[in-house]
Short mmCIF file of C-alpha atoms in Angstrom, two decimals:
data_model
loop_
_atom_site.label_atom_id
_atom_site.label_comp_id
_atom_site.label_asym_id
_atom_site.label_seq_id
_atom_site.Cartn_x
_atom_site.Cartn_y
_atom_site.Cartn_z
CA MET A 126 -16.61 -8.65 -27.46
CA LYS A 127 -14.00 -9.71 -24.93
CA SER A 128 -13.74 -13.40 -24.27
CA HIS A 129 -14.27 -14.28 -20.64
CA PHE A 130 -13.68 -17.38 -18.69
CA MET A 131 -15.43 -18.15 -15.49
CA GLN A 132 -13.82 -19.66 -12.48
CA SER A 133 -15.66 -20.50 -9.29
CA LEU A 134 -14.74 -22.20 -6.10
CA SER A 135 -16.88 -23.34 -3.21
CA LEU A 136 -14.91 -23.38 -0.02
CA VAL A 137 -16.18 -25.09 3.11
CA ALA A 138 -14.02 -23.82 5.93
CA ALA A 139 -14.09 -23.51 9.66
CA VAL A 140 -15.28 -20.07 10.66
CA LEU A 141 -13.26 -19.02 13.66
CA PRO A 142 -14.57 -16.41 16.10
CA LEU A 143 -14.76 -12.96 14.58
CA THR A 144 -11.40 -11.35 15.24
CA ALA A 145 -10.68 -7.65 15.58
CA ILE A 146 -7.89 -6.94 13.12
CA ALA A 147 -6.77 -3.34 13.07
CA CYS A 148 -3.09 -2.76 12.47
CA ASN A 149 -2.39 -6.35 13.57
CA ASP A 150 -3.00 -7.57 10.05
CA HIS A 151 -0.97 -5.94 7.30
CA ALA A 152 -3.73 -3.84 5.81
CA ALA A 153 -6.06 -1.62 7.76
CA ARG A 154 -9.16 -3.72 7.21
CA GLN A 155 -11.08 -4.29 10.38
CA TYR A 156 -12.93 -7.56 10.79
CA TYR A 157 -13.38 -10.73 8.82
CA PRO A 158 -13.62 -14.48 9.47
CA ARG A 159 -10.30 -16.21 9.17
CA GLN A 160 -9.93 -19.05 6.72
CA ASP A 161 -8.17 -22.20 7.74
CA SER A 162 -4.62 -22.20 6.39
CA SER A 163 -4.65 -25.93 5.73
CA ALA A 164 -7.41 -25.70 3.13
CA THR A 165 -6.19 -26.43 -0.38
CA SER A 166 -6.96 -24.42 -3.50
CA ALA A 167 -8.50 -25.46 -6.79
CA THR A 168 -9.03 -23.94 -10.21
CA GLY A 169 -12.24 -24.25 -12.18
CA SER A 170 -15.16 -25.74 -10.33
CA GLY A 171 -14.40 -27.65 -7.20
CA THR A 172 -14.62 -27.88 -3.46
CA THR A 173 -12.02 -27.62 -0.75
CA THR A 174 -12.69 -28.72 2.78
CA GLY A 175 -10.96 -27.66 5.94
CA PRO A 176 -10.91 -29.50 9.27
CA THR A 177 -14.26 -30.25 10.84
CA ALA A 178 -15.44 -27.46 13.09
CA ALA A 179 -18.72 -25.96 14.23
CA PRO A 180 -20.24 -23.76 13.17
CA SER A 181 -19.23 -23.84 9.51
CA VAL A 182 -20.42 -21.90 6.49
CA SER A 183 -20.03 -22.34 2.74
CA THR A 184 -18.38 -19.39 1.04
CA SER A 185 -18.50 -19.26 -2.74
CA TYR A 186 -15.84 -17.38 -4.66
CA THR A 187 -17.04 -16.46 -8.13
CA TYR A 188 -15.11 -14.11 -10.37
CA SER A 189 -14.73 -13.36 -14.07
CA LEU A 190 -11.37 -12.55 -15.63
CA ALA A 191 -11.10 -10.99 -19.08
CA SER A 192 -7.62 -12.48 -19.41
CA SER A 193 -4.82 -14.25 -17.58
CA GLU A 194 -1.27 -15.08 -18.58
CA SER A 195 -0.80 -18.40 -20.37
CA THR A 196 2.39 -18.86 -18.34
CA ALA A 197 0.75 -17.94 -15.02
CA VAL A 198 1.50 -20.12 -12.02
CA PRO A 199 -1.64 -22.24 -11.43
CA LEU A 200 -3.79 -20.96 -8.59
CA SER A 201 -3.44 -24.34 -6.91
CA SER A 202 0.31 -23.69 -6.63
CA ILE A 203 0.01 -20.20 -5.15
CA THR A 204 -0.22 -21.26 -1.52
CA ALA A 205 0.91 -20.17 1.90
CA SER A 206 3.59 -22.88 1.86
CA ALA A 207 4.99 -21.99 -1.56
CA THR A 208 8.76 -21.71 -1.34
CA THR A 209 11.52 -21.28 -3.86
CA ASN A 210 15.10 -22.46 -3.70
CA SER A 211 17.42 -19.46 -3.46
CA ALA A 212 19.15 -20.61 -6.66
CA GLU A 213 15.84 -20.14 -8.48
CA LEU A 214 15.16 -16.59 -7.32
CA PRO A 215 14.65 -14.11 -10.17
CA THR A 216 17.45 -11.71 -10.97
CA LEU A 217 17.42 -8.16 -12.26
CA ALA A 218 17.48 -7.86 -16.03
CA THR A 219 19.80 -4.85 -15.75
CA THR A 220 22.01 -3.52 -13.00
CA TYR A 221 23.02 0.12 -13.23
CA THR A 222 26.43 1.69 -12.71
CA ALA A 223 27.37 4.94 -11.04
CA GLY A 224 26.93 7.89 -13.35
CA ALA A 225 24.06 6.37 -15.35
CA GLU A 226 21.62 9.03 -16.49
CA PRO A 227 17.95 8.69 -15.48
CA THR A 228 16.68 9.72 -18.91
CA LEU A 229 13.00 9.39 -17.97
CA ILE A 230 13.20 12.07 -15.25
CA GLU A 231 13.92 15.57 -16.44
CA GLY A 232 16.59 17.33 -14.42
CA ALA A 233 17.59 14.28 -12.36
CA PRO A 234 21.24 13.92 -11.34
CA PRO A 235 23.34 10.93 -12.45
CA LEU A 236 22.90 7.74 -10.44
CA PRO A 237 25.20 7.64 -7.40
CA ALA A 238 27.59 4.82 -6.60
CA LEU A 239 26.38 2.16 -4.19
CA ASN A 240 28.83 2.93 -1.40
CA LEU A 241 26.44 2.65 1.51
CA ASN A 242 27.97 2.63 4.96
CA ILE A 243 25.72 -0.04 6.45
CA ALA A 244 27.02 0.54 9.96
CA SER A 245 25.84 4.15 9.90
CA TYR A 246 22.21 3.09 9.55
CA PRO A 247 19.86 1.83 12.28
CA PRO A 248 19.19 -1.90 12.79
CA LEU A 249 16.88 -3.42 10.21
CA ASP A 250 13.17 -3.69 10.93
CA ARG A 251 13.24 -1.80 14.20
CA THR A 252 12.05 1.74 14.84
CA PRO A 253 15.30 3.75 14.90
CA PRO A 254 16.68 5.44 18.01
CA THR A 255 15.81 9.11 18.32
CA ASP A 256 19.07 10.42 19.81
CA SER A 257 21.27 10.28 16.71
CA ASP A 258 22.65 13.42 15.05
CA GLU A 259 20.57 12.68 11.97
CA VAL A 260 17.29 12.53 13.89
CA LYS A 261 18.19 15.70 15.77
CA GLN A 262 18.67 17.42 12.41
CA TRP A 263 15.31 16.17 11.13
CA LYS A 264 13.60 17.27 14.35
CA ALA A 265 14.98 20.77 13.74
CA GLU A 266 13.69 20.59 10.17
CA VAL A 267 10.19 19.82 11.45
CA ALA A 268 10.39 22.53 14.10
CA ASN A 269 11.44 25.13 11.52
CA SER A 270 8.93 24.08 8.85
CA GLY A 271 6.12 26.36 9.96
CA ILE A 272 3.84 23.34 10.29
CA THR A 273 2.03 22.99 13.61
CA ILE A 274 2.14 19.44 14.97
CA PRO A 275 -1.14 18.66 16.78
CA ASN A 276 -0.89 17.60 20.39
CA ILE A 277 -2.38 14.12 19.89
CA LYS A 278 -1.26 11.31 22.13
CA PRO A 279 -0.04 8.10 20.43
CA ASN A 280 -2.47 5.21 20.13
CA VAL A 281 -1.77 1.92 21.85
CA ALA A 282 -1.12 -1.22 19.84
CA GLY A 283 -4.19 -3.17 18.80
CA GLY A 284 -6.02 -0.73 16.55
CA CYS A 285 -9.62 0.34 16.94
CA PRO A 286 -10.74 -1.98 19.77
CA THR A 287 -7.93 -0.84 22.08
CA ASN A 288 -8.35 2.89 21.39
CA PRO A 289 -12.01 3.77 22.03
CA GLU A 290 -11.24 7.41 22.78
CA ALA A 291 -9.35 7.83 19.50
CA VAL A 292 -12.13 6.03 17.60
CA ALA A 293 -14.71 8.42 19.07
CA ASN A 294 -12.58 11.32 17.82
CA ALA A 295 -11.55 9.79 14.49
CA GLY A 296 -13.78 11.84 12.18
CA GLU A 297 -13.10 14.95 10.13
CA ASN A 298 -13.93 17.21 13.09
CA GLY A 299 -11.43 15.36 15.27
CA ASN A 300 -8.10 13.64 14.67
CA CYS A 301 -9.09 12.24 11.26
CA TRP A 302 -7.76 8.72 11.91
CA TRP A 303 -8.02 6.75 8.65
CA THR A 304 -7.71 3.31 10.23
CA CYS A 305 -10.97 3.58 12.15
CA GLY A 306 -13.59 5.10 9.89
CA GLY A 307 -11.65 6.13 6.80
CA CYS A 308 -11.25 9.86 7.44
CA THR A 309 -8.99 11.67 4.97
CA ARG A 310 -7.79 15.23 4.52
CA ASP A 311 -7.34 17.18 1.30
CA THR A 312 -3.63 16.39 1.43
CA ASP A 313 -4.20 12.62 1.20
CA ILE A 314 -4.10 11.14 -2.29
CA THR A 315 -6.88 8.55 -2.36
CA THR A 316 -8.04 8.27 -5.98
CA CYS A 317 -7.02 9.11 -9.54
CA PRO A 318 -9.19 11.94 -10.89
CA THR A 319 -9.96 10.34 -14.26
CA LYS A 320 -12.49 7.53 -14.45
CA GLY A 321 -10.97 4.35 -15.89
CA SER A 322 -7.53 5.10 -14.47
CA TRP A 323 -5.77 2.90 -11.94
CA GLY A 324 -2.88 4.14 -9.80
CA LEU A 325 -0.81 0.95 -9.65
CA THR A 326 1.10 0.50 -6.38
CA PHE A 327 3.17 -2.19 -4.68
CA ASP A 328 4.20 -2.05 -1.01
CA ASP A 329 6.90 -3.47 1.26
CA GLY A 330 9.76 -4.13 -1.15
CA PRO A 331 12.29 -4.32 -2.54
CA ALA A 332 12.22 -8.06 -2.02
CA PRO A 333 13.54 -11.24 -3.69
CA TYR A 334 10.61 -11.51 -6.12
CA THR A 335 10.58 -7.84 -7.11
CA PRO A 336 12.77 -8.59 -10.19
CA ALA A 337 10.10 -10.96 -11.53
CA LEU A 338 7.50 -8.22 -11.19
CA LEU A 339 9.79 -5.68 -12.85
CA LYS A 340 10.31 -8.09 -15.75
CA TYR A 341 6.57 -8.51 -16.23
CA LEU A 342 5.90 -4.77 -16.02
CA ASP A 343 8.62 -4.13 -18.60
CA GLU A 344 7.15 -6.73 -20.96
CA LYS A 345 3.74 -5.07 -20.73
CA ASP A 346 5.14 -1.51 -20.84
CA LEU A 347 3.57 -0.70 -17.47
CA LYS A 348 4.86 1.63 -14.78
CA ALA A 349 3.97 1.50 -11.08
CA THR A 350 4.65 3.22 -7.79
CA PHE A 351 6.76 1.19 -5.35
CA PHE A 352 6.33 2.14 -1.70
CA THR A 353 9.60 0.89 -0.30
CA VAL A 354 10.62 0.06 3.27
CA GLY A 355 13.93 1.67 4.27
CA SER A 356 15.27 -1.54 5.78
CA ARG A 357 14.57 -3.35 2.50
CA VAL A 358 16.26 -0.59 0.48
CA LEU A 359 19.39 -1.01 2.58
CA SER A 360 19.23 -4.76 1.93
CA TYR A 361 18.47 -4.56 -1.83
CA PRO A 362 19.71 -1.17 -3.10
CA ALA A 363 20.25 -2.37 -6.69
CA MET A 364 16.55 -3.25 -6.91
CA LEU A 365 15.57 0.28 -5.93
CA GLN A 366 17.92 1.64 -8.58
CA ALA A 367 16.33 -0.63 -11.19
CA GLU A 368 12.82 0.52 -10.24
CA TYR A 369 13.85 4.15 -10.47
CA MET A 370 15.93 3.93 -13.64
CA GLU A 371 13.24 1.99 -15.49
CA GLY A 372 10.71 4.77 -15.01
CA HIS A 373 8.73 3.57 -12.03
CA GLN A 374 7.94 5.97 -9.20
CA VAL A 375 9.58 5.10 -5.89
CA ALA A 376 8.24 6.44 -2.61
CA GLY A 377 8.64 5.83 1.12
CA HIS A 378 6.97 3.28 3.37
CA THR A 379 8.90 3.94 6.64
CA TRP A 380 12.02 2.26 7.97
CA ALA A 381 10.51 -0.66 9.90
CA HIS A 382 6.83 -0.74 8.90
CA PRO A 383 5.21 0.24 12.22
CA ALA A 384 1.72 1.58 12.81
CA LEU A 385 2.73 5.24 12.86
CA THR A 386 -0.07 6.49 15.12
CA THR A 387 1.34 4.31 17.92
CA LEU A 388 4.71 6.11 17.85
CA GLU A 389 5.95 9.23 19.58
CA ASN A 390 6.65 12.27 17.39
CA ASP A 391 10.42 11.74 17.38
CA GLN A 392 9.98 8.10 16.40
CA ILE A 393 7.80 9.07 13.43
CA ILE A 394 10.47 11.56 12.37
CA ALA A 395 13.13 8.84 12.62
CA GLU A 396 11.03 6.35 10.61
CA LEU A 397 10.45 8.80 7.79
CA GLY A 398 13.88 10.41 7.93
CA TRP A 399 15.99 7.27 7.67
CA THR A 400 13.86 5.97 4.81
CA ARG A 401 14.19 9.25 2.97
CA LYS A 402 17.94 9.28 3.57
CA VAL A 403 18.70 5.76 2.32
CA MET A 404 16.57 6.27 -0.78
CA GLN A 405 18.38 9.50 -1.61
CA GLU A 406 21.76 7.83 -1.14
CA VAL A 407 20.77 5.01 -3.50
CA ILE A 408 19.09 6.92 -6.33
CA GLY A 409 20.26 10.51 -5.86
CA VAL A 410 16.83 12.09 -5.34
CA THR A 411 14.38 12.26 -2.45
CA PRO A 412 10.76 11.06 -2.77
CA ASN A 413 7.99 13.45 -1.76
CA MET A 414 5.31 10.80 -1.33
CA PHE A 415 4.88 8.03 1.21
CA ARG A 416 2.31 5.48 2.24
CA PRO A 417 1.74 4.91 5.97
CA PRO A 418 1.96 1.20 6.86
CA TYR A 419 -1.50 -0.31 7.35
CA GLY A 420 -2.87 3.02 6.15
CA ASP A 421 -2.42 4.12 9.76
CA ILE A 422 -2.47 7.91 9.68
CA ASP A 423 -4.04 10.71 11.67
CA ASP A 424 -3.56 14.47 11.77
CA ARG A 425 -0.41 14.22 13.90
CA VAL A 426 1.28 11.83 11.45
CA ARG A 427 0.11 13.94 8.49
CA ALA A 428 1.56 17.10 10.00
CA ILE A 429 4.97 15.52 10.66
CA ALA A 430 5.10 14.08 7.15
CA THR A 431 4.10 17.44 5.66
CA ALA A 432 6.83 19.17 7.67
CA MET A 433 9.30 16.69 6.14
CA GLY A 434 8.07 17.40 2.62
CA MET A 435 5.93 14.33 1.98
CA TYR A 436 2.37 13.72 0.78
CA SER A 437 0.49 10.66 2.01
CA VAL A 438 -0.90 8.20 -0.55
CA MET A 439 -3.66 5.89 0.62
CA TRP A 440 -5.79 3.40 -1.30
CA THR A 441 -9.38 4.04 -2.32
CA ARG A 442 -11.99 3.57 0.38
CA ILE A 443 -15.73 3.84 -0.20
CA SER A 444 -17.01 3.30 3.34
CA PRO A 445 -15.65 2.78 6.87
CA THR A 446 -15.36 -0.96 6.20
CA GLN A 447 -14.80 -1.22 2.42
CA THR A 448 -11.40 -0.43 0.94
CA PHE A 449 -9.75 -1.31 -2.36
CA ASP A 450 -7.52 -3.94 -0.75
CA THR A 451 -6.79 -7.03 -2.85
CA HIS A 452 -5.80 -8.99 0.28
CA ASP A 453 -2.87 -10.42 -1.69
CA PHE A 454 -0.63 -10.11 1.37
CA ASP A 455 -2.79 -12.65 3.19
CA ILE A 456 -2.07 -15.55 0.85
CA GLN A 457 1.33 -16.02 2.47
CA SER A 458 -0.20 -16.22 5.95
CA GLY A 459 -3.03 -18.52 4.86
CA LEU A 460 -5.77 -16.03 5.73
CA PHE A 461 -6.76 -15.76 2.06
CA THR A 462 -6.65 -18.16 -0.87
CA PRO A 463 -5.71 -16.92 -4.35
CA GLU A 464 -9.36 -17.37 -5.29
CA GLY A 465 -10.33 -15.12 -2.41
CA VAL A 466 -7.90 -12.48 -3.69
CA LEU A 467 -9.46 -12.65 -7.16
CA GLN A 468 -12.88 -12.29 -5.53
CA SER A 469 -11.57 -9.16 -3.78
CA TRP A 470 -10.35 -7.89 -7.15
CA GLU A 471 -13.85 -8.54 -8.55
CA PHE A 472 -15.34 -6.48 -5.72
CA ILE A 473 -12.84 -3.68 -6.42
CA LEU A 474 -13.81 -3.56 -10.08
CA GLY A 475 -17.51 -3.57 -9.24
CA ASN A 476 -17.09 -0.70 -6.81
CA ALA A 477 -14.77 1.18 -9.18
CA SER A 478 -17.44 1.10 -11.88
CA LYS A 479 -19.67 3.17 -9.59
CA LEU A 480 -17.07 5.89 -8.99
CA ASP A 481 -16.78 9.11 -10.98
CA THR A 482 -13.01 8.88 -10.56
CA GLY A 483 -10.29 6.34 -11.04
CA PHE A 484 -8.95 4.32 -8.13
CA ILE A 485 -5.91 3.17 -6.18
CA ALA A 486 -5.68 -0.43 -4.93
CA LEU A 487 -3.42 -2.11 -2.37
CA GLU A 488 -0.95 -4.74 -3.61
CA HIS A 489 2.49 -5.93 -2.52
CA ASP A 490 5.78 -7.10 -4.02
CA LEU A 491 7.08 -8.58 -0.76
CA TYR A 492 6.23 -12.23 -1.40
CA GLN A 493 6.40 -14.75 -4.22
CA GLN A 494 2.64 -15.26 -3.92
CA THR A 495 1.80 -11.56 -4.28
CA VAL A 496 3.93 -11.22 -7.39
CA GLU A 497 2.46 -14.36 -8.95
CA ILE A 498 -1.16 -13.37 -8.39
CA ALA A 499 -0.51 -9.85 -9.73
CA SER A 500 1.46 -10.78 -12.84
CA GLY A 501 -0.49 -13.93 -13.67
CA TYR A 502 -4.05 -12.80 -13.06
CA ILE A 503 -4.85 -9.29 -11.78
CA LEU A 504 -2.73 -7.25 -14.19
CA PRO A 505 -3.62 -9.26 -17.30
CA ASP A 506 -7.30 -8.81 -16.44
CA ALA A 507 -6.88 -5.05 -15.95
CA ILE A 508 -4.98 -4.72 -19.23
CA ALA A 509 -7.65 -6.65 -21.12
CA GLN A 510 -10.36 -4.43 -19.63
CA GLY A 511 -8.63 -1.31 -20.90
CA PHE A 512 -7.69 0.47 -17.68
CA ASP A 513 -5.20 3.31 -17.92
CA ILE A 514 -2.56 1.93 -15.54
CA THR A 515 0.02 4.42 -14.27
CA PRO A 516 2.11 5.36 -11.22
CA ILE A 517 0.43 7.61 -8.67
CA VAL A 518 2.22 10.78 -9.78
CA ASN A 519 0.98 10.29 -13.34
CA CYS A 520 -2.53 9.29 -12.28
CA ILE A 521 -2.88 12.70 -10.58
CA ASN A 522 -1.73 14.32 -13.81
CA GLN A 523 1.78 15.22 -12.73
CA PRO A 524 5.03 14.37 -14.55
CA LEU A 525 7.32 11.75 -13.02
CA ALA A 526 9.85 14.43 -12.12
CA ASN A 527 7.36 15.91 -9.65
CA ALA A 528 7.62 12.77 -7.50
CA TYR A 529 11.03 13.87 -6.15
CA ILE A 530 12.01 16.93 -4.15
CA GLU A 531 15.07 17.75 -6.26
CA THR A 532 13.24 17.61 -9.61
CA ASN A 533 9.80 18.82 -8.55
CA ASP A 534 8.38 21.75 -10.54
CA ASN A 535 7.32 23.87 -7.60
CA SER A 536 5.23 26.14 -9.81
CA THR A 537 2.70 23.40 -10.52
CA ASN A 538 3.25 21.10 -7.55
CA PRO A 539 4.18 23.11 -4.45
CA PRO A 540 6.31 21.32 -1.87
CA ALA A 541 4.47 19.76 1.05
CA ALA A 542 6.26 21.94 3.61
CA SER A 543 5.69 25.39 2.13
CA GLY A 544 5.75 27.21 5.45
CA SER A 545 2.10 28.16 5.12
CA GLY A 546 0.85 25.45 7.42
CA VAL A 547 -1.57 24.38 4.68
CA VAL A 548 -0.74 21.98 1.89
CA THR A 549 -2.63 20.88 -1.19
CA LEU A 550 -1.56 19.48 -4.54
CA SER A 551 -2.52 23.04 -5.57
CA SER A 552 -5.97 24.47 -5.21
CA GLY A 553 -8.30 22.30 -7.23
CA ALA A 554 -5.43 20.43 -8.86
CA ALA A 555 -6.09 17.09 -10.47
CA GLY A 556 -6.08 14.46 -7.78
CA SER A 557 -6.80 16.80 -4.90
CA ALA A 558 -9.97 16.46 -2.86
CA GLN A 559 -11.11 19.83 -4.17
CA GLU A 560 -10.86 18.58 -7.75
CA THR A 561 -12.40 15.15 -7.20
CA GLY A 562 -14.95 16.23 -4.63
CA ALA A 563 -13.97 13.21 -2.53
CA SER A 564 -12.37 14.05 0.78
CA GLY A 565 -13.12 10.52 1.90
CA SER A 566 -14.03 11.31 5.48
CA GLY A 567 -17.78 11.19 5.14
CA ASP A 568 -18.58 9.91 8.62
CA SER A 569 -19.21 11.81 11.83
CA ASP A 570 -17.57 10.78 15.07
CA SER A 571 -20.83 9.28 16.35
CA ALA A 572 -21.37 7.36 13.12
CA ILE A 573 -17.90 5.84 13.36
CA SER A 574 -18.46 4.84 16.97
CA LYS A 575 -21.81 3.27 16.17
CA GLY A 576 -20.40 1.53 13.11
CA MET A 577 -17.53 -0.02 15.00
CA SER A 578 -19.86 -1.16 17.79
CA ALA A 579 -22.13 -2.77 15.24
CA VAL A 580 -19.24 -4.62 13.66
CA LEU A 581 -18.01 -5.85 17.01
CA GLY A 582 -21.47 -7.22 17.78
CA MET A 583 -21.95 -8.90 14.41
CA THR A 584 -23.20 -12.45 14.65
CA LEU A 585 -22.44 -15.29 12.31
CA ILE A 586 -25.83 -14.87 10.63
CA SER A 587 -25.33 -11.18 9.95
CA LEU A 588 -21.83 -11.91 8.65
CA VAL A 589 -23.21 -14.31 6.07
CA ALA A 590 -25.83 -11.75 5.11
CA ALA A 591 -23.17 -9.09 4.69
CA ILE A 592 -21.14 -11.37 2.43
CA ALA A 593 -24.25 -12.08 0.36
CA ILE A 594 -24.87 -8.35 -0.08
CA LEU A 595 -21.30 -7.76 -1.21
CA VAL A 596 -21.52 -10.60 -3.75
#
């Protein structure tokens, strides 16, 4: 029998007015009460108290971990204000030279030299201009792909509350907008087909603490999928090479991390194209998977990505308001405590136990806090519980080589842009909606509209009741 230790925390915090958070927060979750960032954290049994405010509510975080690392940073030290002197930042265990052979990927070319012409790339963290020669070439690629791009107007910033027309049309019979209602298409990868499997992913890097995560994964012989931001790749190219050479899957996460449904077609093409380009220049191959920032995708974004040869990878979602989001990103902003993240992980495991498939969860390698909570607590617990932890491409029963356009075995994993206008992982292939029987849409347009209206009108009492049901 596994040994377990129990940790619980009662947090008395000011409950601020319910805030609509759709694409404003990092993940695509919709509504939750914000915790006060000045509240402290505690391990074991204890109480933390925020500033006096009315009304207030006690929220109890109770979770059970099968294991944690003996060297883990204490939860009380994983805080929004945690900072590290630059001299103490982790470094890569190995840096790779030009010509190194990626032995874990059959048919891959030698690693290219890092001779990036920084000036030839767009400014960091801004949606690139659309009048460059490169974007014109990618626009022609989309136009000649045989994929029809739906005539769907871009959303306005602000998510579901500011786009009532799009929300009303967000279901599987409309624009299939994942953010508001959770609609998915057969081309979206949302789960692993085998129960007990976990498609391990980290978003938003490479970043200064990515080397610490890579070190931990290497020690535990784990591989993950890293959804990388193009601007970060340009800033930390050696980290991307290390991820790739050490057998992790690397995939795209746009150039500047925008909500893609708010962009014009040409801007989406630029976001995906520049990310694809810098990754290919750094590692020598081109990823054929990407994750839309905030999970913000609809049929227009899907079609453009398909025309550019990319599958979308989401995270598992079991209802319009419940996703497999650890909320680790929110420690840095103070919206979540580490204990709250571990409670989210507990919810994920509880919901995963009810699935006939495996799952994909949302985590990040952008911040010190996200790396510390993953390597110190979440991953040790998952290992102890016996999950089969793999990158996305392996969790859908494909070899690592199939994650890149140049090494993809087209006979078993047809390219996204096949010219047919229809794309699947192959009919009934492992990981496809046909195989898993889980398209993920589930909700009609009217149900989504009613659900969002109900959430908007939720009172404090019903919020507490909802939390109690989840617990």
